[in-house]
mmCIF file of C-alpha atoms in Angstrom:
data_model
loop_
_atom_site.group_PDB
_atom_site.id
_atom_site.type_symbol
_atom_site.label_atom_id
_atom_site.label_comp_id
_atom_site.label_asym_id
_atom_site.label_seq_id
_atom_site.Cartn_x
_atom_site.Cartn_y
_atom_site.Cartn_z
ATOM 1 C CA MET N 23 0.000 0.000 0.000
ATOM 2 C CA ARG N 24 1.305 3.451 -0.851
ATOM 3 C CA LEU N 25 2.029 5.535 2.241
ATOM 4 C CA GLY N 26 -0.090 8.374 0.803
ATOM 5 C CA LEU N 27 -3.092 6.069 0.559
ATOM 6 C CA LEU N 28 -2.638 4.846 4.131
ATOM 7 C CA SER N 29 -2.282 8.432 5.260
ATOM 8 C CA ASP N 30 -5.504 9.445 3.434
ATOM 9 C CA LEU N 31 -7.337 6.509 5.029
ATOM 10 C CA ASN N 32 -6.168 7.581 8.497
ATOM 11 C CA ALA N 33 -7.145 11.196 7.777
ATOM 12 C CA GLU N 34 -10.701 10.157 6.851
ATOM 13 C CA ARG N 35 -10.915 8.198 10.077
ATOM 14 C CA ALA N 36 -9.658 11.148 12.131
ATOM 15 C CA ALA N 37 -12.269 13.399 10.480
ATOM 16 C CA ARG N 38 -15.014 10.858 11.359
ATOM 17 C CA ARG N 39 -15.846 10.138 7.726
ATOM 18 C CA ALA N 40 -16.378 6.621 6.422
ATOM 19 C CA ALA N 41 -14.171 5.352 3.591
ATOM 20 C CA ILE N 42 -13.443 2.099 1.765
ATOM 21 C CA LEU N 43 -10.051 0.900 0.590
ATOM 22 C CA VAL N 44 -10.507 -1.243 -2.525
ATOM 23 C CA THR N 45 -7.699 -3.744 -3.244
ATOM 24 C CA GLU N 46 -7.685 -5.861 -6.393
ATOM 25 C CA LEU N 47 -6.038 -9.000 -5.121
ATOM 26 C CA ALA N 48 -4.520 -10.286 -8.401
ATOM 27 C CA SER N 49 -2.713 -7.045 -9.258
ATOM 28 C CA GLY N 50 -2.412 -5.478 -5.813
ATOM 29 C CA GLU N 51 -3.912 -2.293 -7.296
ATOM 30 C CA GLN N 52 -5.600 -0.096 -4.681
ATOM 31 C CA ARG N 53 -7.813 2.941 -4.436
ATOM 32 C CA LEU N 54 -9.450 4.820 -1.586
ATOM 33 C CA VAL N 55 -13.129 5.650 -2.038
ATOM 34 C CA ARG N 56 -14.462 8.298 0.326
ATOM 35 C CA GLU N 57 -18.063 8.033 1.515
ATOM 36 C CA GLY N 58 -19.056 11.091 -0.534
ATOM 37 C CA ASP N 59 -17.475 9.727 -3.745
ATOM 38 C CA ILE N 60 -18.991 6.246 -3.749
ATOM 39 C CA GLY N 61 -21.624 7.230 -6.324
ATOM 40 C CA GLN N 62 -18.919 7.895 -8.935
ATOM 41 C CA ASP N 63 -17.078 4.605 -8.375
ATOM 42 C CA PRO N 64 -17.475 1.712 -10.855
ATOM 43 C CA LEU N 65 -18.397 -0.509 -7.892
ATOM 44 C CA ALA N 66 -20.854 2.056 -6.454
ATOM 45 C CA ALA N 67 -23.696 -0.347 -5.555
ATOM 46 C CA GLU N 68 -21.389 -2.922 -3.960
ATOM 47 C CA LEU N 69 -19.475 -0.292 -1.982
ATOM 48 C CA GLN N 70 -22.716 1.284 -0.776
ATOM 49 C CA GLU N 71 -23.858 -2.121 0.487
ATOM 50 C CA ALA N 72 -20.505 -2.819 2.171
ATOM 51 C CA LEU N 73 -20.695 0.531 3.952
ATOM 52 C CA ARG N 74 -24.253 -0.147 5.094
ATOM 53 C CA ARG N 75 -23.153 -3.433 6.621
ATOM 54 C CA GLY N 76 -20.050 -1.800 8.045
ATOM 55 C CA LYS N 77 -18.001 -4.925 7.394
ATOM 56 C CA SER N 78 -14.817 -5.523 5.443
ATOM 57 C CA GLY N 79 -14.936 -8.418 2.981
ATOM 58 C CA LEU N 80 -14.250 -9.994 -0.392
ATOM 59 C CA LEU N 81 -16.069 -9.022 -3.564
ATOM 60 C CA GLU N 82 -16.150 -10.923 -6.873
ATOM 61 C CA GLN N 83 -16.884 -8.831 -9.941
ATOM 62 C CA ASN N 84 -16.519 -10.034 -13.552
ATOM 63 C CA GLY N 85 -13.998 -12.664 -12.541
ATOM 64 C CA ARG N 86 -11.914 -10.174 -10.561
ATOM 65 C CA GLN N 87 -11.512 -10.458 -6.822
ATOM 66 C CA PHE N 88 -11.416 -7.367 -4.647
ATOM 67 C CA PHE N 89 -10.965 -6.930 -0.920
ATOM 68 C CA LEU N 90 -12.902 -4.062 0.626
ATOM 69 C CA THR N 91 -11.460 -2.592 3.812
ATOM 70 C CA VAL N 92 -14.491 -0.800 5.205
ATOM 71 C CA GLN N 93 -13.586 1.889 7.679
ATOM 72 C CA ALA N 94 -16.375 3.449 9.716
ATOM 73 C CA PRO N 95 -15.612 6.159 12.275
ATOM 74 C CA PRO N 96 -14.951 5.154 15.895
ATOM 75 C CA VAL N 97 -18.162 5.004 17.897
ATOM 76 C CA ARG N 98 -18.679 7.672 20.567
ATOM 77 C CA VAL N 99 -20.970 7.966 23.561
ATOM 78 C CA ALA N 100 -22.073 11.376 24.833
ATOM 79 C CA VAL N 101 -22.866 10.831 28.511
ATOM 80 C CA ILE N 102 -24.999 13.573 30.031
ATOM 81 C CA GLY N 103 -24.436 13.563 33.775
ATOM 82 C CA ALA N 104 -21.160 13.266 35.664
ATOM 83 C CA VAL N 105 -22.872 10.866 38.038
ATOM 84 C CA HIS N 106 -21.996 7.611 39.773
ATOM 85 C CA ILE N 107 -23.206 5.414 36.893
ATOM 86 C CA SER N 108 -21.082 7.465 34.478
ATOM 87 C CA GLN N 109 -18.004 6.898 36.633
ATOM 88 C CA ALA N 110 -18.548 3.146 36.324
ATOM 89 C CA LEU N 111 -19.435 3.397 32.638
ATOM 90 C CA ALA N 112 -16.445 5.431 31.432
ATOM 91 C CA PRO N 113 -13.697 2.806 31.966
ATOM 92 C CA MET N 114 -15.931 -0.062 30.795
ATOM 93 C CA ALA N 115 -16.789 1.816 27.602
ATOM 94 C CA LYS N 116 -13.108 2.214 26.868
ATOM 95 C CA GLY N 117 -12.676 -1.544 27.114
ATOM 96 C CA VAL N 118 -15.221 -2.078 24.328
ATOM 97 C CA ASP N 119 -13.742 0.689 22.119
ATOM 98 C CA LEU N 120 -16.388 3.340 22.749
ATOM 99 C CA ASP N 121 -15.124 6.920 23.121
ATOM 100 C CA VAL N 122 -16.942 8.527 26.048
ATOM 101 C CA THR N 123 -17.335 12.255 26.689
ATOM 102 C CA ILE N 124 -18.949 13.402 29.950
ATOM 103 C CA ILE N 125 -21.174 16.486 29.792
ATOM 104 C CA ASP N 126 -22.626 18.094 32.923
ATOM 105 C CA PRO N 127 -23.028 21.811 33.731
ATOM 106 C CA ARG N 128 -22.652 21.166 37.474
ATOM 107 C CA THR N 129 -18.990 21.971 38.009
ATOM 108 C CA ALA N 130 -18.867 20.100 41.318
ATOM 109 C CA PHE N 131 -19.694 16.874 39.439
ATOM 110 C CA ALA N 132 -17.879 17.438 36.150
ATOM 111 C CA THR N 133 -14.293 17.264 37.345
ATOM 112 C CA PRO N 134 -11.268 15.500 35.858
ATOM 113 C CA GLU N 135 -10.626 13.974 39.302
ATOM 114 C CA ARG N 136 -13.903 12.069 39.070
ATOM 115 C CA PHE N 137 -13.252 11.149 35.411
ATOM 116 C CA PRO N 138 -9.497 10.806 34.980
ATOM 117 C CA ASP N 139 -9.414 9.175 31.539
ATOM 118 C CA VAL N 140 -12.153 10.801 29.467
ATOM 119 C CA PRO N 141 -12.963 14.315 28.231
ATOM 120 C CA VAL N 142 -15.252 16.195 30.638
ATOM 121 C CA LEU N 143 -17.243 19.227 29.483
ATOM 122 C CA ALA N 144 -18.676 21.320 32.347
ATOM 123 C CA GLU N 145 -21.337 22.813 30.077
ATOM 124 C CA TRP N 146 -25.069 22.615 29.428
ATOM 125 C CA PRO N 147 -25.860 19.917 26.853
ATOM 126 C CA ASP N 148 -27.484 22.356 24.433
ATOM 127 C CA ALA N 149 -24.292 24.455 24.541
ATOM 128 C CA ALA N 150 -21.846 21.545 24.296
ATOM 129 C CA LEU N 151 -23.568 19.191 21.834
ATOM 130 C CA PRO N 152 -23.530 21.333 18.652
ATOM 131 C CA ASP N 153 -19.717 21.475 18.677
ATOM 132 C CA TYR N 154 -19.418 17.876 19.819
ATOM 133 C CA GLY N 155 -21.590 16.788 16.882
ATOM 134 C CA LEU N 156 -24.141 13.983 17.268
ATOM 135 C CA ASP N 157 -23.628 11.895 14.117
ATOM 136 C CA ARG N 158 -24.850 8.396 13.226
ATOM 137 C CA TYR N 159 -21.793 6.855 14.886
ATOM 138 C CA THR N 160 -22.688 8.445 18.233
ATOM 139 C CA ALA N 161 -24.888 7.280 21.134
ATOM 140 C CA THR N 162 -26.486 9.732 23.556
ATOM 141 C CA VAL N 163 -27.082 8.735 27.167
ATOM 142 C CA ALA N 164 -28.825 11.078 29.643
ATOM 143 C CA LEU N 165 -28.270 10.106 33.290
ATOM 144 C CA THR N 166 -28.812 13.157 35.507
ATOM 145 C CA HIS N 167 -32.455 12.452 36.553
ATOM 146 C CA ASP N 168 -32.889 16.222 36.156
ATOM 147 C CA PRO N 169 -35.129 17.325 33.266
ATOM 148 C CA LYS N 170 -33.386 20.718 33.187
ATOM 149 C CA ILE N 171 -30.219 18.937 32.078
ATOM 150 C CA ASP N 172 -31.512 15.746 30.424
ATOM 151 C CA ASP N 173 -34.256 17.294 28.271
ATOM 152 C CA PRO N 174 -32.006 19.639 26.234
ATOM 153 C CA ALA N 175 -29.742 16.651 25.533
ATOM 154 C CA LEU N 176 -32.663 14.453 24.456
ATOM 155 C CA ILE N 177 -33.962 17.223 22.209
ATOM 156 C CA ALA N 178 -30.553 17.620 20.558
ATOM 157 C CA ALA N 179 -30.312 13.838 20.167
ATOM 158 C CA LEU N 180 -33.786 13.534 18.629
ATOM 159 C CA ARG N 181 -32.876 16.195 16.070
ATOM 160 C CA SER N 182 -29.694 14.305 15.181
ATOM 161 C CA PRO N 183 -29.098 11.001 13.368
ATOM 162 C CA CYS N 184 -27.377 9.457 16.422
ATOM 163 C CA PHE N 185 -27.882 5.669 16.509
ATOM 164 C CA TYR N 186 -28.898 5.320 20.152
ATOM 165 C CA ILE N 187 -30.691 7.474 22.713
ATOM 166 C CA GLY N 188 -31.192 6.259 26.276
ATOM 167 C CA THR N 189 -32.241 7.848 29.540
ATOM 168 C CA LEU N 190 -32.972 6.922 33.144
ATOM 169 C CA GLY N 191 -36.333 7.082 34.810
ATOM 170 C CA SER N 192 -39.276 5.049 35.978
ATOM 171 C CA ARG N 193 -42.248 4.602 33.632
ATOM 172 C CA LYS N 194 -43.991 7.502 35.399
ATOM 173 C CA THR N 195 -40.990 9.791 34.984
ATOM 174 C CA HIS N 196 -40.783 8.763 31.354
ATOM 175 C CA GLU N 197 -44.494 9.458 30.780
ATOM 176 C CA ARG N 198 -43.999 13.010 32.016
ATOM 177 C CA ARG N 199 -40.937 13.327 29.803
ATOM 178 C CA VAL N 200 -42.919 12.075 26.808
ATOM 179 C CA GLN N 201 -45.558 14.746 27.484
ATOM 180 C CA ARG N 202 -42.901 17.478 27.599
ATOM 181 C CA LEU N 203 -41.303 16.266 24.360
ATOM 182 C CA LEU N 204 -44.687 16.003 22.640
ATOM 183 C CA SER N 205 -45.431 19.609 23.565
ATOM 184 C CA ALA N 206 -41.975 20.529 22.260
ATOM 185 C CA GLY N 207 -43.208 19.315 18.862
ATOM 186 C CA PHE N 208 -41.819 15.774 18.618
ATOM 187 C CA GLY N 209 -43.956 12.913 17.311
ATOM 188 C CA GLU N 210 -44.481 9.299 18.362
ATOM 189 C CA ALA N 211 -41.849 8.048 15.901
ATOM 190 C CA ASP N 212 -39.268 10.370 17.450
ATOM 191 C CA LEU N 213 -40.125 9.256 20.962
ATOM 192 C CA ALA N 214 -39.877 5.604 19.969
ATOM 193 C CA ARG N 215 -36.148 6.200 19.467
ATOM 194 C CA ILE N 216 -35.657 6.767 23.200
ATOM 195 C CA HIS N 217 -34.704 3.745 25.302
ATOM 196 C CA ALA N 218 -36.289 4.406 28.706
ATOM 197 C CA PRO N 219 -35.733 3.057 31.235
ATOM 198 C CA ILE N 220 -32.225 2.809 29.843
ATOM 199 C CA GLY N 221 -30.304 -0.466 29.517
ATOM 200 C CA LEU N 222 -31.057 -4.119 28.861
ATOM 201 C CA ASP N 223 -33.272 -5.618 31.542
ATOM 202 C CA ILE N 224 -30.758 -7.742 33.457
ATOM 203 C CA GLY N 225 -32.045 -6.743 36.883
ATOM 204 C CA ALA N 226 -29.077 -4.427 37.391
ATOM 205 C CA VAL N 227 -28.878 -2.845 40.858
ATOM 206 C CA SER N 228 -25.502 -1.200 41.442
ATOM 207 C CA PRO N 229 -24.184 1.695 39.317
ATOM 208 C CA ALA N 230 -21.627 -0.642 37.743
ATOM 209 C CA GLU N 231 -24.309 -3.198 36.848
ATOM 210 C CA ILE N 232 -26.467 -0.472 35.342
ATOM 211 C CA ALA N 233 -23.422 0.637 33.331
ATOM 212 C CA VAL N 234 -23.094 -2.927 31.993
ATOM 213 C CA SER N 235 -26.763 -2.968 30.969
ATOM 214 C CA ILE N 236 -26.400 0.413 29.213
ATOM 215 C CA LEU N 237 -23.288 -0.652 27.311
ATOM 216 C CA ALA N 238 -24.944 -3.930 26.309
ATOM 217 C CA GLU N 239 -27.929 -2.028 24.922
ATOM 218 C CA ILE N 240 -25.662 0.367 23.006
ATOM 219 C CA ILE N 241 -23.720 -2.560 21.516
ATOM 220 C CA ALA N 242 -26.984 -4.258 20.562
ATOM 221 C CA ALA N 243 -28.178 -1.091 18.787
ATOM 222 C CA LEU N 244 -24.848 -0.847 17.012
ATOM 223 C CA ARG N 245 -24.489 -4.453 15.909
ATOM 224 C CA GLN N 246 -27.870 -6.147 15.651
ATOM 225 C CA ASP N 247 -29.128 -4.330 12.551
ATOM 226 C CA ARG N 248 -25.935 -5.264 10.796
ATOM 227 C CA ARG N 249 -26.216 -8.858 11.948
ATOM 228 C CA ARG N 250 -29.750 -9.069 10.600
ATOM 229 C CA ALA N 251 -28.549 -7.502 7.350
ATOM 230 C CA ALA N 252 -25.626 -9.940 7.071
ATOM 231 C CA MET Y 24 -5.609 -2.421 26.414
ATOM 232 C CA VAL Y 25 -6.220 -4.169 23.117
ATOM 233 C CA SER Y 26 -5.289 -2.006 20.136
ATOM 234 C CA THR Y 27 -8.105 -1.097 17.791
ATOM 235 C CA GLU Y 28 -7.767 -1.434 14.028
ATOM 236 C CA THR Y 29 -7.519 2.383 13.921
ATOM 237 C CA ASP Y 30 -4.540 2.444 16.261
ATOM 238 C CA ILE Y 31 -2.869 -0.191 14.115
ATOM 239 C CA LEU Y 32 -3.237 1.665 10.814
ATOM 240 C CA ARG Y 33 -2.123 4.890 12.470
ATOM 241 C CA ALA Y 34 0.935 3.108 13.873
ATOM 242 C CA ALA Y 35 1.682 1.651 10.405
ATOM 243 C CA GLU Y 36 1.797 5.187 9.028
ATOM 244 C CA GLU Y 37 3.993 6.426 11.901
ATOM 245 C CA TRP Y 38 6.412 3.506 11.616
ATOM 246 C CA ARG Y 39 6.795 4.013 7.862
ATOM 247 C CA ARG Y 40 7.280 7.788 8.240
ATOM 248 C CA ALA Y 41 10.012 7.025 10.782
ATOM 249 C CA GLY Y 42 11.821 5.178 7.980
ATOM 250 C CA ARG Y 43 11.086 1.625 9.105
ATOM 251 C CA GLY Y 44 10.250 -1.143 6.622
ATOM 252 C CA VAL Y 45 6.621 -2.055 7.301
ATOM 253 C CA ALA Y 46 4.270 -4.827 6.154
ATOM 254 C CA LEU Y 47 0.504 -4.827 6.658
ATOM 255 C CA ALA Y 48 -1.290 -8.174 7.054
ATOM 256 C CA THR Y 49 -5.085 -8.299 6.720
ATOM 257 C CA VAL Y 50 -7.498 -11.185 7.318
ATOM 258 C CA ILE Y 51 -9.439 -11.299 4.044
ATOM 259 C CA GLU Y 52 -11.407 -14.514 4.408
ATOM 260 C CA THR Y 53 -12.358 -16.927 7.183
ATOM 261 C CA TRP Y 54 -14.071 -20.317 7.257
ATOM 262 C CA GLY Y 55 -15.430 -22.014 10.351
ATOM 263 C CA SER Y 56 -14.586 -20.656 13.754
ATOM 264 C CA ALA Y 57 -11.781 -18.221 13.025
ATOM 265 C CA PRO Y 58 -10.505 -16.299 16.035
ATOM 266 C CA ARG Y 59 -10.274 -12.861 14.394
ATOM 267 C CA PRO Y 60 -12.808 -11.339 12.001
ATOM 268 C CA VAL Y 61 -12.276 -10.387 8.366
ATOM 269 C CA GLY Y 62 -10.578 -6.988 8.189
ATOM 270 C CA SER Y 63 -8.355 -7.547 11.245
ATOM 271 C CA HIS Y 64 -4.844 -6.186 10.831
ATOM 272 C CA LEU Y 65 -1.356 -7.061 11.979
ATOM 273 C CA ILE Y 66 1.591 -4.794 11.188
ATOM 274 C CA ILE Y 67 5.184 -5.931 11.231
ATOM 275 C CA ASP Y 68 8.435 -4.004 10.860
ATOM 276 C CA GLU Y 69 11.814 -5.215 9.613
ATOM 277 C CA ASP Y 70 12.974 -5.876 13.186
ATOM 278 C CA THR Y 71 9.922 -8.129 13.775
ATOM 279 C CA ASN Y 72 8.208 -5.628 16.045
ATOM 280 C CA PHE Y 73 4.495 -6.155 15.566
ATOM 281 C CA LEU Y 74 1.138 -4.735 16.583
ATOM 282 C CA GLY Y 75 -2.365 -6.119 16.179
ATOM 283 C CA SER Y 76 -3.528 -9.657 15.518
ATOM 284 C CA VAL Y 77 -4.831 -11.836 12.705
ATOM 285 C CA SER Y 78 -5.522 -14.984 14.719
ATOM 286 C CA GLY Y 79 -5.214 -14.303 18.412
ATOM 287 C CA GLY Y 80 -1.732 -15.802 18.468
ATOM 288 C CA CYS Y 81 -2.033 -19.093 16.563
ATOM 289 C CA VAL Y 82 -0.317 -18.142 13.294
ATOM 290 C CA GLU Y 83 1.263 -14.765 14.029
ATOM 291 C CA GLY Y 84 4.765 -16.251 14.011
ATOM 292 C CA ALA Y 85 4.350 -17.596 10.470
ATOM 293 C CA VAL Y 86 2.804 -14.329 9.228
ATOM 294 C CA ILE Y 87 5.709 -12.360 10.680
ATOM 295 C CA THR Y 88 8.230 -14.609 8.896
ATOM 296 C CA GLU Y 89 6.442 -14.101 5.555
ATOM 297 C CA ALA Y 90 6.109 -10.373 6.255
ATOM 298 C CA LEU Y 91 9.887 -10.032 6.421
ATOM 299 C CA ASP Y 92 10.085 -11.392 2.842
ATOM 300 C CA VAL Y 93 7.341 -8.984 1.756
ATOM 301 C CA ILE Y 94 9.259 -6.061 3.283
ATOM 302 C CA ALA Y 95 12.396 -7.261 1.467
ATOM 303 C CA ASP Y 96 10.984 -7.769 -2.049
ATOM 304 C CA GLY Y 97 7.786 -5.665 -2.028
ATOM 305 C CA LYS Y 98 5.619 -8.443 -3.522
ATOM 306 C CA PRO Y 99 2.266 -8.930 -1.791
ATOM 307 C CA ARG Y 100 1.559 -12.480 -0.642
ATOM 308 C CA MET Y 101 -1.581 -14.474 0.062
ATOM 309 C CA LEU Y 102 -1.239 -16.849 3.017
ATOM 310 C CA GLU Y 103 -3.669 -19.532 4.060
ATOM 311 C CA PHE Y 104 -3.792 -21.294 7.396
ATOM 312 C CA GLY Y 105 -5.981 -24.068 8.713
ATOM 313 C CA VAL Y 106 -5.989 -27.437 10.388
ATOM 314 C CA ALA Y 107 -5.557 -29.154 7.007
ATOM 315 C CA ASP Y 108 -2.261 -27.377 6.611
ATOM 316 C CA GLU Y 109 0.706 -29.738 6.534
ATOM 317 C CA THR Y 110 2.380 -27.656 9.211
ATOM 318 C CA ALA Y 111 -0.818 -27.600 11.243
ATOM 319 C CA TRP Y 112 0.854 -29.046 14.297
ATOM 320 C CA GLN Y 113 3.132 -26.009 14.220
ATOM 321 C CA VAL Y 114 1.025 -23.083 13.135
ATOM 322 C CA GLY Y 115 -2.501 -24.452 12.637
ATOM 323 C CA LEU Y 116 -5.589 -22.907 14.136
ATOM 324 C CA SER Y 117 -6.539 -25.004 17.127
ATOM 325 C CA CYS Y 118 -10.156 -23.900 16.760
ATOM 326 C CA GLY Y 119 -10.496 -25.832 13.496
ATOM 327 C CA GLY Y 120 -11.139 -22.775 11.351
ATOM 328 C CA ARG Y 121 -9.260 -21.586 8.274
ATOM 329 C CA ILE Y 122 -8.130 -18.069 7.428
ATOM 330 C CA ARG Y 123 -6.643 -16.316 4.403
ATOM 331 C CA VAL Y 124 -4.287 -13.421 5.080
ATOM 332 C CA TYR Y 125 -3.085 -10.818 2.574
ATOM 333 C CA VAL Y 126 0.345 -9.356 3.326
ATOM 334 C CA GLU Y 127 1.545 -6.207 1.560
ATOM 335 C CA ARG Y 128 4.383 -3.751 2.006
ATOM 336 C CA VAL Y 129 3.690 -0.137 2.998
ATOM 337 C CA GLU Y 130 5.579 1.724 0.264
#
C-alpha cells in the first residue's frame, strides 16, 4: 500500500468520515473511495452495500476479486451527567472501544478527578452538543435524573441522526418526559427512538451493573441491525 | 488495552514515516470458527516488532516470517492457514477454522 493512501485513510478516520479501501487481489492495485465519492465509483452499488453493513470483505466482480477494507468512524458515547453510573461506565466503555465524553453543567460533578481518563465538558448539553456533533456513529445517554439537564440533551439527540438514545427514569418519569417532548413538537416516531428506562433488563442494581446494561444495549443497537442484514 | 484497528493503521503510518520497513497483514477470508474477524490487521516491521492480531496468536509467528520477505521484495503475498495445513501441528488454528491473510508492504 502506498504511504499516501494509508495516510488518506487515516485522515478520513480522524475526520469521522467513512471510507473504503478497494484492493484488487490479483494485481495489488488499490484505491481509496471516500463516503461522498462512492456514487462515482465503478463498484458504487457494492461499496454502498458494504458501507451499510459496516463490514470488510471480499467481492467478486466479472472474474476479478477485490478486498474491501471498510472503515467506519470510531463510535462515541455522549454521557450527560457526571454521576456515579457514568463513573462506572467510562472505563468499561473504553474496554469495548467506545469513546466517552462526559457532559454536565454542574462543576462540582464534572471534574477530571472524578473522570481521569475521558474528556469532561462542564457545560449545558445544548451548549456543548452542537460542537461535539451527534452523528450516526454516536450514542447519547442522559443520566442526571434532572429534566433541566436531560431534556435539552434528548432534544438535541432527537434532532440528530445518532444511533442510540437512552435515559434513566421510571415509567412515570418517562411518561412526564414524553408529554414534555410532545409539547416541544416531537412525534411518536421520534419518541420511539428513546430507550427508557435505559439499559437491557438484566435486573441491574448497582451503578456498575447499570453501566453494563447500558453498554450492552448500546452494543446491541450498534451491531444487531448489521447482523440481521448480514 | 487491546489495540483497535484504527490504532494499528495509524501506527503503520507512523512507523513508515520514521523510515522503518513495514508490512501490513489483513485477514481477508475466514471459514469455520476463526478467532479474528475479516478486516483484522497485523503490522510488522523489519525488526519483527508487531502490533495487532490476525488470529489471536495461533499463526502470528508464520505471518511475521512471511512479512519479512514482503518487506524485502515488495511483492504482496496471500497466506492460508488451517488445520488441514501440513504444518498444522506447528502453526494451525486449534479452533479448526481456516483463514486467508493478505500481506503487503507499505511503500
